[in-house]
Coordinates of C-alpha atoms (C1' of nucleotides) in Angstrom, one line a residue:
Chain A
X1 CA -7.4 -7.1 15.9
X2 CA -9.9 -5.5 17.9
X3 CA -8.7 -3.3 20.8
X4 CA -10.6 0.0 20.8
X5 CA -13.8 -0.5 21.7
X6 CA -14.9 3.3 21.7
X7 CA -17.5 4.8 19.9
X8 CA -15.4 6.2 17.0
X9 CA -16.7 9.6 16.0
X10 CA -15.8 11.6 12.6
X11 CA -16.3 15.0 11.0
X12 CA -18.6 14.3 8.4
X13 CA -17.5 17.2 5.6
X14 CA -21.3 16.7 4.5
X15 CA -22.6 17.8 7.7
X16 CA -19.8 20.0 8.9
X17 CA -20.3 18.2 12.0
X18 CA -18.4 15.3 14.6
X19 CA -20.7 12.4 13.8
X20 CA -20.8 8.4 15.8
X21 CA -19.5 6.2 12.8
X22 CA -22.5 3.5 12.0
X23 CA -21.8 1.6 9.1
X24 CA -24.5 0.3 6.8
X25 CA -23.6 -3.2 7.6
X26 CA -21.4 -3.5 10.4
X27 CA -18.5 -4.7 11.1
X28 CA -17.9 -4.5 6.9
X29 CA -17.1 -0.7 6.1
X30 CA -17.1 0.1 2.2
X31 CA -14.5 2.8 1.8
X32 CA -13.6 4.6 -1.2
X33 CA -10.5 6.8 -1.6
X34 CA -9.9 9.3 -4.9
X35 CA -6.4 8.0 -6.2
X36 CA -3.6 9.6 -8.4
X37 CA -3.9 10.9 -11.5
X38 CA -0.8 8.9 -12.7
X39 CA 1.3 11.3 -15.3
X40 CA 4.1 11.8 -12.9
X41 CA 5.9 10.9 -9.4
X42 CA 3.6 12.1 -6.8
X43 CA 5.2 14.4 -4.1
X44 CA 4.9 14.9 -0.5
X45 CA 1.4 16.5 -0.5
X46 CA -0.1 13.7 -2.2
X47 CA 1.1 11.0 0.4
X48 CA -0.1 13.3 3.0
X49 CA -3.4 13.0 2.3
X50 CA -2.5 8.7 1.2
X51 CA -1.2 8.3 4.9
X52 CA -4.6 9.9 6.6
X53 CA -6.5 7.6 4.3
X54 CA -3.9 4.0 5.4
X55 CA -4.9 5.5 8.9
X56 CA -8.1 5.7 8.6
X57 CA -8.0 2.2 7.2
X58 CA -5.8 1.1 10.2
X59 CA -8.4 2.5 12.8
X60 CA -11.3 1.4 11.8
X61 CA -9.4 -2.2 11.7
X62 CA -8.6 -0.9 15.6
X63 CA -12.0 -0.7 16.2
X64 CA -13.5 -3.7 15.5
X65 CA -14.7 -3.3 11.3
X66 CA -13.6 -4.8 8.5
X67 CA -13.2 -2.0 5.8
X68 CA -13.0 -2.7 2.1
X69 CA -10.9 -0.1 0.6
X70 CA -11.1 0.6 -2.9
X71 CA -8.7 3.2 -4.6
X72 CA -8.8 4.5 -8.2
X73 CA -6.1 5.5 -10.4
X74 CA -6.9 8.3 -13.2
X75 CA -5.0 6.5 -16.2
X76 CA -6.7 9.2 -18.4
X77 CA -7.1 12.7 -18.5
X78 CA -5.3 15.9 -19.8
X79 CA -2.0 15.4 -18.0
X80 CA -1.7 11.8 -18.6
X81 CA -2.1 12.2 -22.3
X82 CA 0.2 15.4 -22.7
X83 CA 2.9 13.4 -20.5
X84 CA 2.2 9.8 -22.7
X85 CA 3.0 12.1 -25.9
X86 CA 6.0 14.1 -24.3
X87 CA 7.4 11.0 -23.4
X88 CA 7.0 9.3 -27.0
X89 CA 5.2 6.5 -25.5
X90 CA 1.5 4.7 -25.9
X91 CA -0.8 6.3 -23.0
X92 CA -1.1 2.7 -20.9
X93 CA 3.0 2.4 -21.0
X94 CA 3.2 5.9 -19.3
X95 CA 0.5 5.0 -16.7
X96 CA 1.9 1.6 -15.8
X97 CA 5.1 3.1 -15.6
X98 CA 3.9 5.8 -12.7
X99 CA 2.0 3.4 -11.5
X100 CA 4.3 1.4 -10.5
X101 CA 6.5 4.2 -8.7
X102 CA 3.5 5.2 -6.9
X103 CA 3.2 1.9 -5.3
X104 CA 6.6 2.0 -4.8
X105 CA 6.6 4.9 -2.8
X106 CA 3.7 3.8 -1.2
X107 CA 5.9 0.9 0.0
X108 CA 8.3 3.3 1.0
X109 CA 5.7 5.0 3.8
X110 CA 4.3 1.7 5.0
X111 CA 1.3 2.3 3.4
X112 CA -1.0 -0.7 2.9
X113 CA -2.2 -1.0 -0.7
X114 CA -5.5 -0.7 -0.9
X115 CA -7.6 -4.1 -1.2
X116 CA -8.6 -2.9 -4.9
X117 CA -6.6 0.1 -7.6
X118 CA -9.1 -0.2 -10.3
X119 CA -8.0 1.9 -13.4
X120 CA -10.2 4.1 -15.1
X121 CA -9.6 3.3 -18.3
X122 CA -10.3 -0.6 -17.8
X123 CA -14.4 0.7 -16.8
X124 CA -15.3 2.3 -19.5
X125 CA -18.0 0.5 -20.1
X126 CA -19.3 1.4 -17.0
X127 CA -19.3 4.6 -17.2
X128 CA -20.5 4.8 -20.7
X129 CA -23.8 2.8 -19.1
X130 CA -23.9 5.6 -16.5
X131 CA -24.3 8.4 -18.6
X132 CA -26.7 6.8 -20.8
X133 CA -28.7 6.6 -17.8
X134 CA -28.2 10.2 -16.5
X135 CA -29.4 11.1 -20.6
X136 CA -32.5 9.4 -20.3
X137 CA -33.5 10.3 -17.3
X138 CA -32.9 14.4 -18.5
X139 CA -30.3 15.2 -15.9
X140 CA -27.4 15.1 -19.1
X141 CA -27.0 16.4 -22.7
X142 CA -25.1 16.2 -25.6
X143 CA -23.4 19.3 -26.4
X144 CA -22.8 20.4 -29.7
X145 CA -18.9 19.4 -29.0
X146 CA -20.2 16.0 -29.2
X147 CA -19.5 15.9 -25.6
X148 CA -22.0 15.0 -22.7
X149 CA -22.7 17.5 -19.8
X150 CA -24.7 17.2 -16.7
X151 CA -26.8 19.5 -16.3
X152 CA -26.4 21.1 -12.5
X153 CA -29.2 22.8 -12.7
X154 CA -31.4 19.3 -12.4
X155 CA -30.2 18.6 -9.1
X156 CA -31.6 21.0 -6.9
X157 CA -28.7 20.1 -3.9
X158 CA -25.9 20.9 -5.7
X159 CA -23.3 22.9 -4.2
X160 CA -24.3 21.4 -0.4
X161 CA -21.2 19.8 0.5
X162 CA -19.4 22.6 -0.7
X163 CA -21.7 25.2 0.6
X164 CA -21.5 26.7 -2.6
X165 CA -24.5 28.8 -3.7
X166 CA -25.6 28.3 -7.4
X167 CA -25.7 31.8 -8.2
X168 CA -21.7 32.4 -7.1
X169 CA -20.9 29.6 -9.6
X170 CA -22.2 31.9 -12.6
X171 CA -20.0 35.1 -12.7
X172 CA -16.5 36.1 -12.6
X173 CA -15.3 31.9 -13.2
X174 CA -12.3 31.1 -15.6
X175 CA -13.8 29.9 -18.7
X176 CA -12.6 27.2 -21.2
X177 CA -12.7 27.6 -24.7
X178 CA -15.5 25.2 -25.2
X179 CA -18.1 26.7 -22.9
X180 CA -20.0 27.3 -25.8
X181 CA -21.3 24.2 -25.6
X182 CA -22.6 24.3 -22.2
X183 CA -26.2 25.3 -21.2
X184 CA -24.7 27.0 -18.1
X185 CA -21.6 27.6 -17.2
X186 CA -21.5 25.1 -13.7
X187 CA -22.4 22.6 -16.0
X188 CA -19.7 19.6 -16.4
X189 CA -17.9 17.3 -18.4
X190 CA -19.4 13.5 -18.0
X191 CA -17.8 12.2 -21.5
X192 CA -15.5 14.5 -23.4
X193 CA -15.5 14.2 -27.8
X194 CA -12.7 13.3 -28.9
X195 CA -10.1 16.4 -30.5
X196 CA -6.8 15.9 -32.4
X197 CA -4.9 16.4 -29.5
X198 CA -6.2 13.1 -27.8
X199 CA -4.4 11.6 -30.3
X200 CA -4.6 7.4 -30.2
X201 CA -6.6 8.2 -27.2
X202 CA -9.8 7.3 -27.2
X203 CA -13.2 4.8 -27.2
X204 CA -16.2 4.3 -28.8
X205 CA -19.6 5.4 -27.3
X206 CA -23.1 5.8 -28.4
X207 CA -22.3 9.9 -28.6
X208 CA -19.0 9.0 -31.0
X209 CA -15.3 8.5 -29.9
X210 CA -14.4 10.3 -26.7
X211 CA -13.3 9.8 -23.2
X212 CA -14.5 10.1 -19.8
X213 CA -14.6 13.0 -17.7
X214 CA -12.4 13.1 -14.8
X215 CA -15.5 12.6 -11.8
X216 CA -17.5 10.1 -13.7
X217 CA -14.8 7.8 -13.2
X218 CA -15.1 7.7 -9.5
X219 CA -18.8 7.7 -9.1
X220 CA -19.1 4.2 -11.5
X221 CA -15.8 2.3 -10.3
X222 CA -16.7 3.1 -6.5
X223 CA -20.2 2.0 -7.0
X224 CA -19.3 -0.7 -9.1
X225 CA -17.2 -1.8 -6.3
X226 CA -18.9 -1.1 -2.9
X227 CA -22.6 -0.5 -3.8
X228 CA -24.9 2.2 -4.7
X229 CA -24.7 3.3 -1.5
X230 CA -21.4 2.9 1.1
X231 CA -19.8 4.0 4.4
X232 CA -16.8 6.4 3.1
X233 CA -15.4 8.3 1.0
X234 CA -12.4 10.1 1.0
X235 CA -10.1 12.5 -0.5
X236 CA -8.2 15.8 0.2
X237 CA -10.0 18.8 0.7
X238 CA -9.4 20.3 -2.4
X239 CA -11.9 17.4 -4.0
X240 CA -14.6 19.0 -1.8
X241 CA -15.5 21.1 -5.0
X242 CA -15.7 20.1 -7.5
X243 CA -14.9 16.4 -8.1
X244 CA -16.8 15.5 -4.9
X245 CA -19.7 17.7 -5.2
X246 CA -20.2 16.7 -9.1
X247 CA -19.7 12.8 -7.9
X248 CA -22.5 13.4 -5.3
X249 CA -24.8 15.2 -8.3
X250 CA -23.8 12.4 -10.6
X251 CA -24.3 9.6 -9.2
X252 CA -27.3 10.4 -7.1
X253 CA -29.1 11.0 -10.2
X254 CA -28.1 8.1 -11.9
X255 CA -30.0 5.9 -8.6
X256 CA -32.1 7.8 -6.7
X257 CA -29.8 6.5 -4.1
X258 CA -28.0 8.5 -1.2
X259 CA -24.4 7.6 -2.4
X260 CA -21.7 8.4 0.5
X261 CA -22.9 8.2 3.9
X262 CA -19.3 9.7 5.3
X263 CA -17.6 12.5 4.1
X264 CA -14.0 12.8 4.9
X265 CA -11.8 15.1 3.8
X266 CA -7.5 15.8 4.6
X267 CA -6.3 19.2 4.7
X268 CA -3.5 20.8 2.4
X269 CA 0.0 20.6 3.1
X270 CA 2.7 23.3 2.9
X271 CA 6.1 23.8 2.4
X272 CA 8.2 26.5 4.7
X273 CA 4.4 28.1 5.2
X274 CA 3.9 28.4 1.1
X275 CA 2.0 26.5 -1.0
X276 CA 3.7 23.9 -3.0
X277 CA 4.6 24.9 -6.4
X278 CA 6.9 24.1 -9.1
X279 CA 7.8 27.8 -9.3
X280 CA 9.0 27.7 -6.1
X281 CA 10.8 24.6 -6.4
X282 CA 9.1 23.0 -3.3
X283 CA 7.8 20.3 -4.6
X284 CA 9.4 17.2 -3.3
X285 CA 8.9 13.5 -3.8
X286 CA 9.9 10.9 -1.9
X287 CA 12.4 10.2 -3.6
X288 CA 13.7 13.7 -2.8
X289 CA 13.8 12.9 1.2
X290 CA 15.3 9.3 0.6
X291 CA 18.4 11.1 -1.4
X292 CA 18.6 13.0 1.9
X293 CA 19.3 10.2 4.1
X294 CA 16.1 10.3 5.3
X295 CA 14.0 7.0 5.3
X296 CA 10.0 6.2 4.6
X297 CA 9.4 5.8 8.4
X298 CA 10.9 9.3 9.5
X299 CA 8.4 10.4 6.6
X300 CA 5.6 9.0 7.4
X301 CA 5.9 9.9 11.2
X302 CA 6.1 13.0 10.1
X303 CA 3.7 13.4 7.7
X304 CA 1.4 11.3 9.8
X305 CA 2.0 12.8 13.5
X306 CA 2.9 16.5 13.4
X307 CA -0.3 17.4 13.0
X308 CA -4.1 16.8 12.9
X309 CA -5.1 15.8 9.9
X310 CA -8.1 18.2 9.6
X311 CA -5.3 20.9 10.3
X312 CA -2.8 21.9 7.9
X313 CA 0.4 20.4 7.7
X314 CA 3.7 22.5 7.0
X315 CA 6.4 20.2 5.9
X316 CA 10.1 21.8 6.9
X317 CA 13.3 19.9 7.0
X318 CA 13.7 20.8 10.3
X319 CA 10.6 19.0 11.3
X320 CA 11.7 15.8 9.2
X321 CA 15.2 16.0 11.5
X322 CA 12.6 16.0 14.9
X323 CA 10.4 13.4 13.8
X324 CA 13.9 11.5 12.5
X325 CA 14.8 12.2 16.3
X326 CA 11.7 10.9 17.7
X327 CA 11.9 7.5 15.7
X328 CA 15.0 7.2 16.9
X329 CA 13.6 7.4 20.4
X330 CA 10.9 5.0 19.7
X331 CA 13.4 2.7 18.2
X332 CA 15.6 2.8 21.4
X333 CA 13.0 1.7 23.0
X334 CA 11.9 -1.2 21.6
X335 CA 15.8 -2.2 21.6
X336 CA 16.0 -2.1 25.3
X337 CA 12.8 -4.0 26.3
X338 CA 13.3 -6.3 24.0
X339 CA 16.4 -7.4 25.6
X340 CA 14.6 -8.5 28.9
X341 CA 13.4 -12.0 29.2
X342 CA 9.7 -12.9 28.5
X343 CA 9.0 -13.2 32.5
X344 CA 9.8 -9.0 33.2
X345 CA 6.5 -8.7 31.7
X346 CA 3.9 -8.9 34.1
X347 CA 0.9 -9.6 31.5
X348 CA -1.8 -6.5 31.9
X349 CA -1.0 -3.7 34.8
X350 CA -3.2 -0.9 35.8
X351 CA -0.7 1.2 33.8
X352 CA -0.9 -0.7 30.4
X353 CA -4.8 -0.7 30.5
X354 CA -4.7 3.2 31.4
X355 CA -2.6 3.7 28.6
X356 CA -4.2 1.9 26.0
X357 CA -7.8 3.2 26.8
X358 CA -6.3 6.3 26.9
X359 CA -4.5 6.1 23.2
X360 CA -8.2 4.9 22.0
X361 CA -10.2 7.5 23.4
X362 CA -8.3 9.8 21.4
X363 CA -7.5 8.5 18.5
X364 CA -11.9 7.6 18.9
X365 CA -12.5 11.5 19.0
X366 CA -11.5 12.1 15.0
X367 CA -8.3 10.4 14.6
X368 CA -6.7 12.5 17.3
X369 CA -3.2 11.2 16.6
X370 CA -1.3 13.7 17.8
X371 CA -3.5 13.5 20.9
X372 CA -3.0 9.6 21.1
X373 CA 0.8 10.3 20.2
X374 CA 0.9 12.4 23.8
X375 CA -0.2 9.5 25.8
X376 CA 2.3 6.9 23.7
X377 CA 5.5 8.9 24.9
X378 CA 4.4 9.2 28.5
X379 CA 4.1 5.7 28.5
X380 CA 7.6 5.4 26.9
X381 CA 8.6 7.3 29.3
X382 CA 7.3 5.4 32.3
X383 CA 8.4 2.2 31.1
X384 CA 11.8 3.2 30.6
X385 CA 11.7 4.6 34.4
X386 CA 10.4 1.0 35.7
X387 CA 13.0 -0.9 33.1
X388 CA 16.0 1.4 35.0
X389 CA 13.8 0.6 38.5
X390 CA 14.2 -3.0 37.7
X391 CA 10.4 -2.8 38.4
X392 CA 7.6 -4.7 36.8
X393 CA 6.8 -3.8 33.2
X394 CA 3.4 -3.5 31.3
X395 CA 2.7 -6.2 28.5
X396 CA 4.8 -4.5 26.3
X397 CA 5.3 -7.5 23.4
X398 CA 1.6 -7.6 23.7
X399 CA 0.7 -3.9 23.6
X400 CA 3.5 -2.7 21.4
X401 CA 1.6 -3.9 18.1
X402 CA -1.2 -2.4 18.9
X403 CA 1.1 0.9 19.1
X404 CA 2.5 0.1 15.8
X405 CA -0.8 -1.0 14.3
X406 CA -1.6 3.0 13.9
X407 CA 1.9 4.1 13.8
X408 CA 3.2 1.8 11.0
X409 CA 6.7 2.2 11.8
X410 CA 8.0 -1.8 11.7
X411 CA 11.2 -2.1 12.4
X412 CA 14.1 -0.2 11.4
X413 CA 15.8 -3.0 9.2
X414 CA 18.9 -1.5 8.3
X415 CA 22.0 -3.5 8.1
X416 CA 25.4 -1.5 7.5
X417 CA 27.6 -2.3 4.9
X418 CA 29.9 -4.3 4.7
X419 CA 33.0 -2.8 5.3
X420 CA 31.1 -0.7 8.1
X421 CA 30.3 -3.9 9.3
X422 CA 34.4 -4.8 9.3
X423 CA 34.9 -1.3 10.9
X424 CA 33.2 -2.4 14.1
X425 CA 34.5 -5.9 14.5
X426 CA 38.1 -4.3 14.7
X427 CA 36.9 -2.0 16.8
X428 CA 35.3 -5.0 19.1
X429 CA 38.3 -6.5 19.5
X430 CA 40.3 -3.0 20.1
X431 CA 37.7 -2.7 22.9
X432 CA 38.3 -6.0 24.3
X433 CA 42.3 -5.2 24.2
X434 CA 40.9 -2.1 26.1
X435 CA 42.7 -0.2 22.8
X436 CA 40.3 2.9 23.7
X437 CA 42.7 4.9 21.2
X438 CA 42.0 2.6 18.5
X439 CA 38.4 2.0 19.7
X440 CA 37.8 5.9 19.7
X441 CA 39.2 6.4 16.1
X442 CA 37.6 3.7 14.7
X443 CA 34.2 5.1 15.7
X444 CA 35.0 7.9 14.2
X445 CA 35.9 6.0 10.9
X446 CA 32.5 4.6 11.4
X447 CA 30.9 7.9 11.4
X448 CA 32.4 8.9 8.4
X449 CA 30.5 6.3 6.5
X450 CA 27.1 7.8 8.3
X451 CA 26.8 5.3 10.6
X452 CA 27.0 5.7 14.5
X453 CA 27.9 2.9 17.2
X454 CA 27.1 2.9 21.0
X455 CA 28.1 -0.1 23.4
X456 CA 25.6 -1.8 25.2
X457 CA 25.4 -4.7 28.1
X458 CA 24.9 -7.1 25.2
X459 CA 28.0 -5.5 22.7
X460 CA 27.8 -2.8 20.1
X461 CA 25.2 -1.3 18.5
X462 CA 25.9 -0.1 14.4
X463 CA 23.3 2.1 13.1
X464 CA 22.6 4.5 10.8
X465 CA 23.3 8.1 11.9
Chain B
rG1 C1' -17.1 39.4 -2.6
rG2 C1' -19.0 34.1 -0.9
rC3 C1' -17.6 29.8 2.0
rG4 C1' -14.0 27.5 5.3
rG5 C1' -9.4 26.8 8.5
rG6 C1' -5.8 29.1 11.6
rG7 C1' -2.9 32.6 15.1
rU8 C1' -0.6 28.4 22.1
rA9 C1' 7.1 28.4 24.4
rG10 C1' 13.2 28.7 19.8
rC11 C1' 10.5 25.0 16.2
rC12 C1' 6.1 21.4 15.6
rA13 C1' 1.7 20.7 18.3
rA14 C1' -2.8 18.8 21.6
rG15 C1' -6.3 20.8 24.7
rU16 C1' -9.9 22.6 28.6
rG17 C1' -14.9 27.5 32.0
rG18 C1' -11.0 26.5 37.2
rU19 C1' -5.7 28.1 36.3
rA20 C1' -1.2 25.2 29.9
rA21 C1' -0.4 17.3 27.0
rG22 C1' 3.4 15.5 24.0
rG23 C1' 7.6 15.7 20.5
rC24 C1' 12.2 18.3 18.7
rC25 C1' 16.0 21.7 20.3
rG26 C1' 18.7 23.7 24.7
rG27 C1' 20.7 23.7 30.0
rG28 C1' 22.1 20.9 34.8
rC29 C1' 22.9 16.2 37.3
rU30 C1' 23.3 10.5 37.6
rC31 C1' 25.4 6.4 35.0
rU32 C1' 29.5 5.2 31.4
rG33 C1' 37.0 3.8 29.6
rC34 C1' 35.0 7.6 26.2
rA35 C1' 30.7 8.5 23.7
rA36 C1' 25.7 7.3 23.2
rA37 C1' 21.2 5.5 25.3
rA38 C1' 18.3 5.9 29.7
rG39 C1' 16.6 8.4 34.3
rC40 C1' 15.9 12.8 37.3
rC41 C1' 15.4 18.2 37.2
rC42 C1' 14.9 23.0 34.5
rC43 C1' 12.8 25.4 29.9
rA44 C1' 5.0 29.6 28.2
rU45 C1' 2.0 33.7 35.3
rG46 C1' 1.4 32.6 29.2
rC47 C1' -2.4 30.7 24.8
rG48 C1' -2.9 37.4 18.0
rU49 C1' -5.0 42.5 20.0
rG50 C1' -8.8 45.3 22.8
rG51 C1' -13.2 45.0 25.3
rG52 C1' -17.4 42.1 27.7
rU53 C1' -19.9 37.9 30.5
rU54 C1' -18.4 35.1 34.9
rC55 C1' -16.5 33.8 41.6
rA56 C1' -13.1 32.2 37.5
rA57 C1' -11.5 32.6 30.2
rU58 C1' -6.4 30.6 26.6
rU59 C1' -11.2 28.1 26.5
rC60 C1' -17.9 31.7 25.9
rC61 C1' -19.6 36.7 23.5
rC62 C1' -18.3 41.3 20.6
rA63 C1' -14.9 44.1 17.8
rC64 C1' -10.3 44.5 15.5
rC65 C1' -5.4 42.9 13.3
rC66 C1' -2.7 39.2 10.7
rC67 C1' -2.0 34.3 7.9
rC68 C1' -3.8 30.3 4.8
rG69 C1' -7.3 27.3 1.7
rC70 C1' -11.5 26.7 -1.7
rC71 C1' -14.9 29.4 -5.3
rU72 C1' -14.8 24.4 -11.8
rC73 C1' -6.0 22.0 -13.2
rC74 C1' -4.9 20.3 -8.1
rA75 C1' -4.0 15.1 -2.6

RNA sequence: GGCGGGGUAGCCAAGUGGUAAGGCCGGGCUCUGCAAAAGCCCCAUGCGUGGGUUCAAUUCCCACCCCCGCCUCCA
């Protein structure tokens, strides 16, 4: 569904700069985003940065491309296998487990799974081949640990999409207790040997039983996937250094091949204007917002609108209530003109075409949502003045799913209980008795339950409060 | 210390060398059995502070003050 035809420009963290986006082989766009690490439910921050990378994908759908987007999930590492063992159960049952609330939550936010969720653990093999090639070639070792290490000091650009100098990596850093077996102390982790701790955990490699290290996983799944060399690749900014920066040193010495063309990183999140932390107890999951009558599309216009997603975010409840306030708008809306017959839409006006270039020129410039968001509610706005003008309306059944094509929201879908449901019949027919006593308290019986009526032209209206 | 991002109305937030989008909240009016929705109007002479450049700066330059992130756990 191609309706922007801008020029779409992004900030390309490589180049620190706002860059025309020109795939390798247009319209396909290879895309690779840096999953979960799956050892428990994923909170707010996380799906920030999984709702800038479903709107990327949605743009560059927009625009005309066909992206491909491939999304790992870190089935192995510390974390996983500390909260496998807590939890009494084998490593994969844990995963599968969070796995499976992750894409429930993902469900939750209208987030469109990715095309593929390749697991780390079922590549291996892959990964095994791609350190025997960074060996051979001299730009890995085998420490005395048994563990492989690349050797940073072999690629002479490391540290550029960071702008990290070298020499600031060597003093003052927190060291591990096996830095012994490094050659330098930037130097990092491609396959880890195995330790008692690991536990059932582990595979067989040419260097003895071990696992992977956390970035080699993404450098051989997303090549394995997309190509030596593809459009995107994604995170938050907090991969900038070091998962990216060792991915880019990894894997561009593995093929002599540029890697990532596109660089694109989402800024932090915060909570009341501090940084999320279990200390602090701010730290919310989804789950935490649904249990306060909140639902996945207040969420996600939150998390998704309120602000740029270069810029960072700072979740508040009070912010949740406005963006529950503005859906509500949006929703009202859609409920009115979609009362009106088909012929009160005049098929495209001046206005609808100003509009719509207007919402793709800025969401062009960087994903300028907030921007684009501007221009969507003075439209609303001017509709709703022509629909109480009686005047002639935009295409709004044909330009609404473009609208909803970035926003995501759907439709509200939310039928009341039953015996909310019986609550407004009576009060129907106390209205048509013109009871307004009755009709007045049985609203308010309604809003006990947490749901709200209005009366319209066509009847009543129950929805959720 | 190094690198980077910010400080715009009660809250969130976009933006531009020519005089401040939008959302939420709030106030007034119209409409409505009531209520809600919707519409109209109002709500920053002001964009961290002090200088400078300019006919003109919130937007450029300099200095300063605060806040935040990254510098090998982290979306």
């Amino acid at each position: 569904m191609t309706r922007c035809r801008t020029p779409l420009h992004l900030f390309n963290t490589f180049s620190r700069t706002l860059e025309e986006f020109r795939p390798i082989a247009p319209p396909k766009v290879r895309l690779y985003a840096c999953g979960p690490t799956v050892y428990g439910r994923a909170h707010l921050g996380n799906f920030r940065t999984f709702l800038f990378v479903d709107l990327l994908r949605r743009l560059l759908t927009l625009f005309g491309f066909e992206p491909e987007l491939v999304m790992n999930y870190t089935d192995v590492d510390d974390k996983t296998i500390a909260a496998a063992r807590a939890a009494s159960l084998a490593l994969r049952e844990l995963t599968s487990r969070q796995i499976d609330l992750f894409e429930e939550d993902m469900k939750t936010l209208h987030i469109l799974l990715p095309d593929r969720r390749p697991k780390a653990t079922d590549h291996i093999g892959l990964m095994i081949a791609m350190i025997e090639k960074l060996l051979q070639n001299g730009h890995a070792y085998l420490g005395e640990d048994r563990s492989v290490y690349f050797r940073i000091s072999s690629f002479p650009d490391y540290g550029r999409l960071a702008h990290l100098d070298r020499q600031g990596l060597q003093p003052g850093a927190r060291i591990a207790q096996d830095e012994y077996a490094k050659e330098s102390i930037g130097d990092f982790v491609l396959w880890k040997g195995w330790k008692p701790e690991d536990g059932e955990v582990g595979w067989d490699s040419p260097w003895g039983r071990g696992r992977p290290g956390w970035h080699i996983e993404c450098s051989a799944m997303s090549m394995h996937y997309l190509g030596e060399e593809f459009d995107i690749h994604c995170g938050g900014s907090d991969l900038i250094f070091p998962h990216h920066e060792n991915e880019i040193a990894q894997s561009r010495c593995a093929t002599g091949k540029e890697f990532v063309h596109l660089w694109l990183h989402c800024s932090h999140m915060l909570v009341d204007g501090e940084k999320m932390s279990k200390s602090l107890g701010n730290v919310y999951s989804v789950a935490d917002v649904l249990a306060k009558g909140y639902t996945g599309r207040h969420l996600r216009f939150l998390l998704l609108t309120a602000a740029h997603y270069r810029q960072t975010l700072n979740f508040t409840w009070d912010g949740l209530a406005a963006a529950k306030a503005a859906v509500t708008r949006i929703d009202d809306w859609l409920a009115r003109w979609r009362l009106l017959p088909a012929e009160r839409f005049a098929g495209a006006t001046p206005e609808g075409e100003a509009f719509l270039a207007a919402f793709c020129t800025s969401l062009a410039d960087d994903l300028n949502l907030p921007d684009a968001l501007g221009h969507f509610f003075e439209f609303l706005r001017a509709t709703n003045r022509a629909l109480d003008r009686n005047a002639p309306m935009p295409d709004l059944p044909a330009l609404w799913p473009t609208i909803d094509a970035v926003l995501g929201l759907g439709e509200p879908a939310d039928a009341p209980p039953s015996q909310v449901q019986e609550l407004a019949e009576r009060r129907a027919a106390a209205r048509r008795r013109r009871d307004w006593k009755e009709s007045d308290s049985l609203r308010k019986a309604i809003e006990k339950e947490g749901w709200t009526v209005r009366d319209t032209a066509k009847g009543q209206e129950v929805r959720r409060r």
